[in-house]
PDB file of C-alpha atoms in Angstrom:
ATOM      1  CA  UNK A  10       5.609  18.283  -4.378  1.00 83.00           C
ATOM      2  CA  UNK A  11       8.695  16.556  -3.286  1.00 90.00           C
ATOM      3  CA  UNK A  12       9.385  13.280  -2.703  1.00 86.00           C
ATOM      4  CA  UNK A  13      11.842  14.030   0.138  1.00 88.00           C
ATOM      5  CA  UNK A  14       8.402  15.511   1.474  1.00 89.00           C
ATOM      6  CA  UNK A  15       6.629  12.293   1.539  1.00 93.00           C
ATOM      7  CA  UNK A  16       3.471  12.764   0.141  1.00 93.00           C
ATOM      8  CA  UNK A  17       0.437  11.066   0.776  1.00 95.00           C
ATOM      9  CA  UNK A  18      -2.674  10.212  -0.905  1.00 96.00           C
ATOM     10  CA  UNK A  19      -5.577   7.560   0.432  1.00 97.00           C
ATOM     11  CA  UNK A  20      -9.178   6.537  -0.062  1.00 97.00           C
ATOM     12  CA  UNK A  21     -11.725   5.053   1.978  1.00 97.00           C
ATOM     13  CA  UNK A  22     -14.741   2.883   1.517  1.00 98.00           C
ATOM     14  CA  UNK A  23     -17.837   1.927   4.236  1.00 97.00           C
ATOM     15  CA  UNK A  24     -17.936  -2.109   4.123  1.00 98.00           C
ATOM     16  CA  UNK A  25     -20.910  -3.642   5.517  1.00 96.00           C
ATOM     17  CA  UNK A  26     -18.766  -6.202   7.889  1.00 97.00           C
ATOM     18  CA  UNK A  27     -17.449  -6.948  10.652  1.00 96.00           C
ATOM     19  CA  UNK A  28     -13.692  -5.431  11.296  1.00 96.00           C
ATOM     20  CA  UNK A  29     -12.578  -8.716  12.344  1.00 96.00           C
ATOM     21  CA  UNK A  30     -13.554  -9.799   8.855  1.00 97.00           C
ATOM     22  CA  UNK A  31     -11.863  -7.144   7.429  1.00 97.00           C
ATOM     23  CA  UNK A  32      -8.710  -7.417   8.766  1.00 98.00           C
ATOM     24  CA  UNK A  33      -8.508 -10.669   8.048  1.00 97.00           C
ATOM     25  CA  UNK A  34      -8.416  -9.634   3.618  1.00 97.00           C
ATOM     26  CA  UNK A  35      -6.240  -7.121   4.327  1.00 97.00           C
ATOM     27  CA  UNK A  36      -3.544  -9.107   6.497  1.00 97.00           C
ATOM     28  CA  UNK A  37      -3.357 -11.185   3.722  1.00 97.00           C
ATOM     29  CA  UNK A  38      -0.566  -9.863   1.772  1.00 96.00           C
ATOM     30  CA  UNK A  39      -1.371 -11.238  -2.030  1.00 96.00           C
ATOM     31  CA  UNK A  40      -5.132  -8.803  -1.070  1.00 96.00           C
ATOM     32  CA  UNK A  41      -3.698  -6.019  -2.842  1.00 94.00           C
ATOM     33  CA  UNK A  42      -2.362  -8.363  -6.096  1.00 94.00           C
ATOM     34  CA  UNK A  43      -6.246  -9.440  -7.087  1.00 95.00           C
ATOM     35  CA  UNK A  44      -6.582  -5.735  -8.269  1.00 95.00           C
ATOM     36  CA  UNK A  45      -3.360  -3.861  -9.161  1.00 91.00           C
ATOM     37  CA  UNK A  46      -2.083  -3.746 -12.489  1.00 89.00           C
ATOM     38  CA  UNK A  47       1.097  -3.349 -10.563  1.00 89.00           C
ATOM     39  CA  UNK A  48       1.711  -5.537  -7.454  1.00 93.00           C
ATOM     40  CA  UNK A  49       1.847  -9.007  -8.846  1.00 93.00           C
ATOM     41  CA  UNK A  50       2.211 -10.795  -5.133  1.00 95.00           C
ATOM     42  CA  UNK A  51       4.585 -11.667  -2.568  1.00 97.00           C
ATOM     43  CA  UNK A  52       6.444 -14.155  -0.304  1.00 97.00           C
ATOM     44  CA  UNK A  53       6.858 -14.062   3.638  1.00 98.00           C
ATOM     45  CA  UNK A  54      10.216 -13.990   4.670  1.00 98.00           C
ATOM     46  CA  UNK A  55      12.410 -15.165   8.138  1.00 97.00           C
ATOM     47  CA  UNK A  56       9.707 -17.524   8.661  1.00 97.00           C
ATOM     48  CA  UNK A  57       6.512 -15.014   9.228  1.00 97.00           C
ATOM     49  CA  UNK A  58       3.233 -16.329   8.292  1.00 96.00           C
ATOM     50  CA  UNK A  59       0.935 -13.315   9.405  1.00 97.00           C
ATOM     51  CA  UNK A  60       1.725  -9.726  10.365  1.00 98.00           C
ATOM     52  CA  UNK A  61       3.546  -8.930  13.110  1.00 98.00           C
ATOM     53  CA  UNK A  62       5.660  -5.841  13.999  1.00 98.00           C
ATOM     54  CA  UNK A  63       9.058  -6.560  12.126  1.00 98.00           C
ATOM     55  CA  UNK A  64       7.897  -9.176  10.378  1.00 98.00           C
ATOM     56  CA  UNK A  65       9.087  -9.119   6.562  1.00 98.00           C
ATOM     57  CA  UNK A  66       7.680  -9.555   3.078  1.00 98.00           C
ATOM     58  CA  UNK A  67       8.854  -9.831  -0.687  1.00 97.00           C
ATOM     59  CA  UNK A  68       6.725  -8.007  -2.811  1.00 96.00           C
ATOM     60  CA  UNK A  69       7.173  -8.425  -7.000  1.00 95.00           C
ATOM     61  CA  UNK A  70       5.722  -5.647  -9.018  1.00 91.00           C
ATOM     62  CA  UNK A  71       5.887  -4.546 -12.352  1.00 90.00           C
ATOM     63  CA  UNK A  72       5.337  -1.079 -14.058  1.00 85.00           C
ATOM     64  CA  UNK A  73       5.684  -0.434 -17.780  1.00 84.00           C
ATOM     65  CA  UNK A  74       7.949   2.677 -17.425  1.00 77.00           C
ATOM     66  CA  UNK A  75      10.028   0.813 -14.723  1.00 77.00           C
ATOM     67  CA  UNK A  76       9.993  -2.682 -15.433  1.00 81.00           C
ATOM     68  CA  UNK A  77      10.027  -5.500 -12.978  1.00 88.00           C
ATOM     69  CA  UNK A  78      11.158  -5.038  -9.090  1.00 88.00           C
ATOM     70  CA  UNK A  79      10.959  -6.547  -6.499  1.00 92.00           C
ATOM     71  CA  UNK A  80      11.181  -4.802  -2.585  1.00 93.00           C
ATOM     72  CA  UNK A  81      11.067  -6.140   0.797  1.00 97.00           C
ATOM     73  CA  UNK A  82       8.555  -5.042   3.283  1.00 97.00           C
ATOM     74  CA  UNK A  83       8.596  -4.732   6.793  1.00 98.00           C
ATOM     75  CA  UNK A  84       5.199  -4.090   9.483  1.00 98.00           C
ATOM     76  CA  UNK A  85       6.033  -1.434  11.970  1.00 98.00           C
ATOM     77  CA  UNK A  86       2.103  -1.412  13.069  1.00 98.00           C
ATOM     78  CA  UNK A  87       0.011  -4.280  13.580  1.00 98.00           C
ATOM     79  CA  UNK A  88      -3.011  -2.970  15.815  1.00 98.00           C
ATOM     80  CA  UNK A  89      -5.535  -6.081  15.419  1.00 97.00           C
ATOM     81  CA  UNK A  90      -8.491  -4.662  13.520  1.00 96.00           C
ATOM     82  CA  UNK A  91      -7.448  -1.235  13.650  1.00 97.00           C
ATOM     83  CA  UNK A  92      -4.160  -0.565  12.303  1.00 98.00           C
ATOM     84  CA  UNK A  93      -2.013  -1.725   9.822  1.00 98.00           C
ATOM     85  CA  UNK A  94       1.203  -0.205   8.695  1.00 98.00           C
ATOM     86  CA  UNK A  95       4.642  -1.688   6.397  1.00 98.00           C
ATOM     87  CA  UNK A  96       7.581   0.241   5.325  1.00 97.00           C
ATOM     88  CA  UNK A  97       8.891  -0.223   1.838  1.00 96.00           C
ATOM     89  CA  UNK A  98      12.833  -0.882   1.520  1.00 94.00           C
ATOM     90  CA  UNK A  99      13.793   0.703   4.578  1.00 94.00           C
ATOM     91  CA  UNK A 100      11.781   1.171   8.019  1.00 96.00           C
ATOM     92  CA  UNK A 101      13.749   4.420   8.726  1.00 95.00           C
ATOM     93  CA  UNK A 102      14.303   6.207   5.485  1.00 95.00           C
ATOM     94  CA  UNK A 103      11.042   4.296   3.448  1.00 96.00           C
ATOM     95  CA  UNK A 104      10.691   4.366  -0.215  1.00 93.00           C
ATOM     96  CA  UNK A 105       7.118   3.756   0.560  1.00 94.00           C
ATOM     97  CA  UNK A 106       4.599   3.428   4.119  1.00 97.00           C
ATOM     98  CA  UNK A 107       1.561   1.537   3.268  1.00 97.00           C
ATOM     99  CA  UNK A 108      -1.699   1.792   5.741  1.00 98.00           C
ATOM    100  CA  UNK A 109      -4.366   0.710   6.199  1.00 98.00           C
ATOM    101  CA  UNK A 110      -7.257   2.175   9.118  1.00 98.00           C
ATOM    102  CA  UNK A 111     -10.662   0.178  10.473  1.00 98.00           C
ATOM    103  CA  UNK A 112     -12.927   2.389  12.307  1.00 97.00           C
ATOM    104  CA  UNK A 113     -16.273   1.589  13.379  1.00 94.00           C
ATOM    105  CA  UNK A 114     -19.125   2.964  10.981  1.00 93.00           C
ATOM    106  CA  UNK A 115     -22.367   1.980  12.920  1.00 84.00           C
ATOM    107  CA  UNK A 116     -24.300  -1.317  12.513  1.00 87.00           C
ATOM    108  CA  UNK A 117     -21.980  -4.187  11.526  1.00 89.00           C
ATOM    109  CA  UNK A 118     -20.141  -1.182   9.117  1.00 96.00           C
ATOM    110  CA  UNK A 119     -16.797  -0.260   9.429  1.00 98.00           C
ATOM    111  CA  UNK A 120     -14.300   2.171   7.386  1.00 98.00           C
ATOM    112  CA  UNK A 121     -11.469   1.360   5.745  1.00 98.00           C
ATOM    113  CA  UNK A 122      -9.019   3.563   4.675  1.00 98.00           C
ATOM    114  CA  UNK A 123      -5.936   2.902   2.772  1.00 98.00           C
ATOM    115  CA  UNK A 124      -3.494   5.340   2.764  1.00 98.00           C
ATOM    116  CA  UNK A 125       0.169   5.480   0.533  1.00 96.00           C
ATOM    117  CA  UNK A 126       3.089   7.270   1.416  1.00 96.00           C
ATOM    118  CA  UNK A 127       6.184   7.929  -1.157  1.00 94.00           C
ATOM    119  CA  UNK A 128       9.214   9.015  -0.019  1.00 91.00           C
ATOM    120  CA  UNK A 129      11.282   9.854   1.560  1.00 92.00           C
ATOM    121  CA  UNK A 130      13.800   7.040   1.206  1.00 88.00           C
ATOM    122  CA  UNK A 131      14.689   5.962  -2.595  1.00 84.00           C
ATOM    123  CA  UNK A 132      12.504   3.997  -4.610  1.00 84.00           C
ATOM    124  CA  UNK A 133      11.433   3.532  -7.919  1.00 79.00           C
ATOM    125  CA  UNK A 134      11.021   7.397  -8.655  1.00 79.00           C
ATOM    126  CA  UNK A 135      14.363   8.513  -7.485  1.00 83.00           C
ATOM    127  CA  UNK A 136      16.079   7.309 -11.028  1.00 82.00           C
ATOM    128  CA  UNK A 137      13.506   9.835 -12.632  1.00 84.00           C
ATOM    129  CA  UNK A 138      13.819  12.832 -10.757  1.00 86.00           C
ATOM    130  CA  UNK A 139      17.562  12.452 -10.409  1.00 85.00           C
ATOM    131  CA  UNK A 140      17.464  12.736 -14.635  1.00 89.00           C
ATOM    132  CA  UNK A 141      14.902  15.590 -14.401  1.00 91.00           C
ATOM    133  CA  UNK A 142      14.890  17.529 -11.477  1.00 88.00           C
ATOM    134  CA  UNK A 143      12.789  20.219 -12.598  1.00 94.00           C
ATOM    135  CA  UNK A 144      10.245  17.726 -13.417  1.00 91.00           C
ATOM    136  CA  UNK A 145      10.229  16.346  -9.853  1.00 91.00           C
ATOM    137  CA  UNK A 146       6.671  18.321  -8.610  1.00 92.00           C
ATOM    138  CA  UNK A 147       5.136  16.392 -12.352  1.00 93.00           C
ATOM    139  CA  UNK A 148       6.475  13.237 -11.335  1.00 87.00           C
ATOM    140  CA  UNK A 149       5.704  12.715  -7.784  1.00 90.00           C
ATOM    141  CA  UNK A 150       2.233  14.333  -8.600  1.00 93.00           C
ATOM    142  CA  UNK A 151       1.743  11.413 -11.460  1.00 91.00           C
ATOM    143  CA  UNK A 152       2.828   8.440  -8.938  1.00 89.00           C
ATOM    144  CA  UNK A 153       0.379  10.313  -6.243  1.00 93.00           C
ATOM    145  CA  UNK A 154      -2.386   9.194  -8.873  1.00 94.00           C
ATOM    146  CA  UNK A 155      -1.446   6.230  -9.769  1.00 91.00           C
ATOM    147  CA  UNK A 156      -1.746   4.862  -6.422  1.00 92.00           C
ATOM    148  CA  UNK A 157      -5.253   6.924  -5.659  1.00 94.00           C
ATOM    149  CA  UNK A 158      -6.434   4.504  -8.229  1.00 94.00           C
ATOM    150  CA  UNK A 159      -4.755   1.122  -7.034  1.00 94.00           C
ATOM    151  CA  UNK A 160      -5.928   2.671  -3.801  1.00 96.00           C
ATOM    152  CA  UNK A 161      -9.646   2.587  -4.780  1.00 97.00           C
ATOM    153  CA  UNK A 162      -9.804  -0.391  -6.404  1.00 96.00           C
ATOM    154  CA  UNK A 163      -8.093  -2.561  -4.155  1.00 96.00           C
ATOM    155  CA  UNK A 164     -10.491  -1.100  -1.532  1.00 97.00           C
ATOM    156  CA  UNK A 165     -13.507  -1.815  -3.826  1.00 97.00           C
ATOM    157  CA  UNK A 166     -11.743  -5.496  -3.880  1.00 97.00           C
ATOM    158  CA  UNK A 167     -12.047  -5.904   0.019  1.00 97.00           C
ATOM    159  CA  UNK A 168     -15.331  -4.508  -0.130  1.00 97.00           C
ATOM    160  CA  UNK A 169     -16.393  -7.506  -2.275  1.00 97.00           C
ATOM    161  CA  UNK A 170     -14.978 -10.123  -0.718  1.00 97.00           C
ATOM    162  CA  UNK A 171     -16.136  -8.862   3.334  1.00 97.00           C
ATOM    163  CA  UNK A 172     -19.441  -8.228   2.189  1.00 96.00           C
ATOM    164  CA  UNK A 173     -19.576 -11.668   0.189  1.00 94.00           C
ATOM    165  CA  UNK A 174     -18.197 -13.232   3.145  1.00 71.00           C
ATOM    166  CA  UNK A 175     -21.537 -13.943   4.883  1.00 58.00           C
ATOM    167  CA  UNK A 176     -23.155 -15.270   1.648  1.00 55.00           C
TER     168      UNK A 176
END
């Protein structure tokens, strides 16, 4: 596995809600901070208030084996309620794509998946695999997990709060 590859991993969940109600938790960009032990929040920037192609955000994060970061996001996909897609650092070379998909389920259900891209731009891993090459494959496959499980339990997060929406 190589970063230069962009790998992906992603999750899904069936939430018993409208999409409209969906989309609405997940186009808010501090969603994904109520569950990750990593992504602490972020700021609109150039004056956005909602997601919009090319509109911007700061993200702050925080990993113990990296420290404290912060990157600046940009949508390239806003597809209101079915798409929704930002590039990490760079739109053209991204350290990172985020997604997420809403796709009818039946009755009042939809799916959600979330998926996460690394690579290939530069980001947080580069420093690593740079200083051990032949570790790259180890490295890339570790990140790949950590963000299956950010992945599930920010989706379990949405989950709660569209379902408990109608309460």
């Amino acid at each position: 596995m190589k970063l230069s590859d962009a790998p992906t991993t992603q999750a899904q969940v069936e939430i018993a809600a409208p999409a409209e109600r969906v989309w609405e938790i997940i186009a808010d960009i501090q969603t994904p901070s109520l569950s990750s032990p990593e992504f602490s929040g972020a700021d609109w920037l150039d004056g956005a208030t909602e997601p919009a192609v090319g509109a911007r955000f700061a993200g702050r994060n925080q990993h113990d084996a990296i420290g404290h970061w912060e990157t600046v996001s940009q949508f390239t996909v806003v597809d209101r309620p079915r798409e929704l897609v930002y590039a990490v650092t760079d739109v053209d070379n991204p350290g990172a794509v985020w997604t997420y998909r809403i796709e009818p389920a039946g009755a009042g259900s939809v799916t959600l998946t979330q998926i996460a891209q690394i690579g290939p731009g530069r980001n947080g891993l580069s420093i690593a695999i740079e200083r051990w090459p032949e570790k790259e494959d180890r490295i890339v496959e570790r990140r790949l997990q950590e963000h299956q499980a950010s992945i599930r339990a920010n989706l379990e997060k949405i989950k709660e709060l569209a379902e408990s929406a109608g309460e």
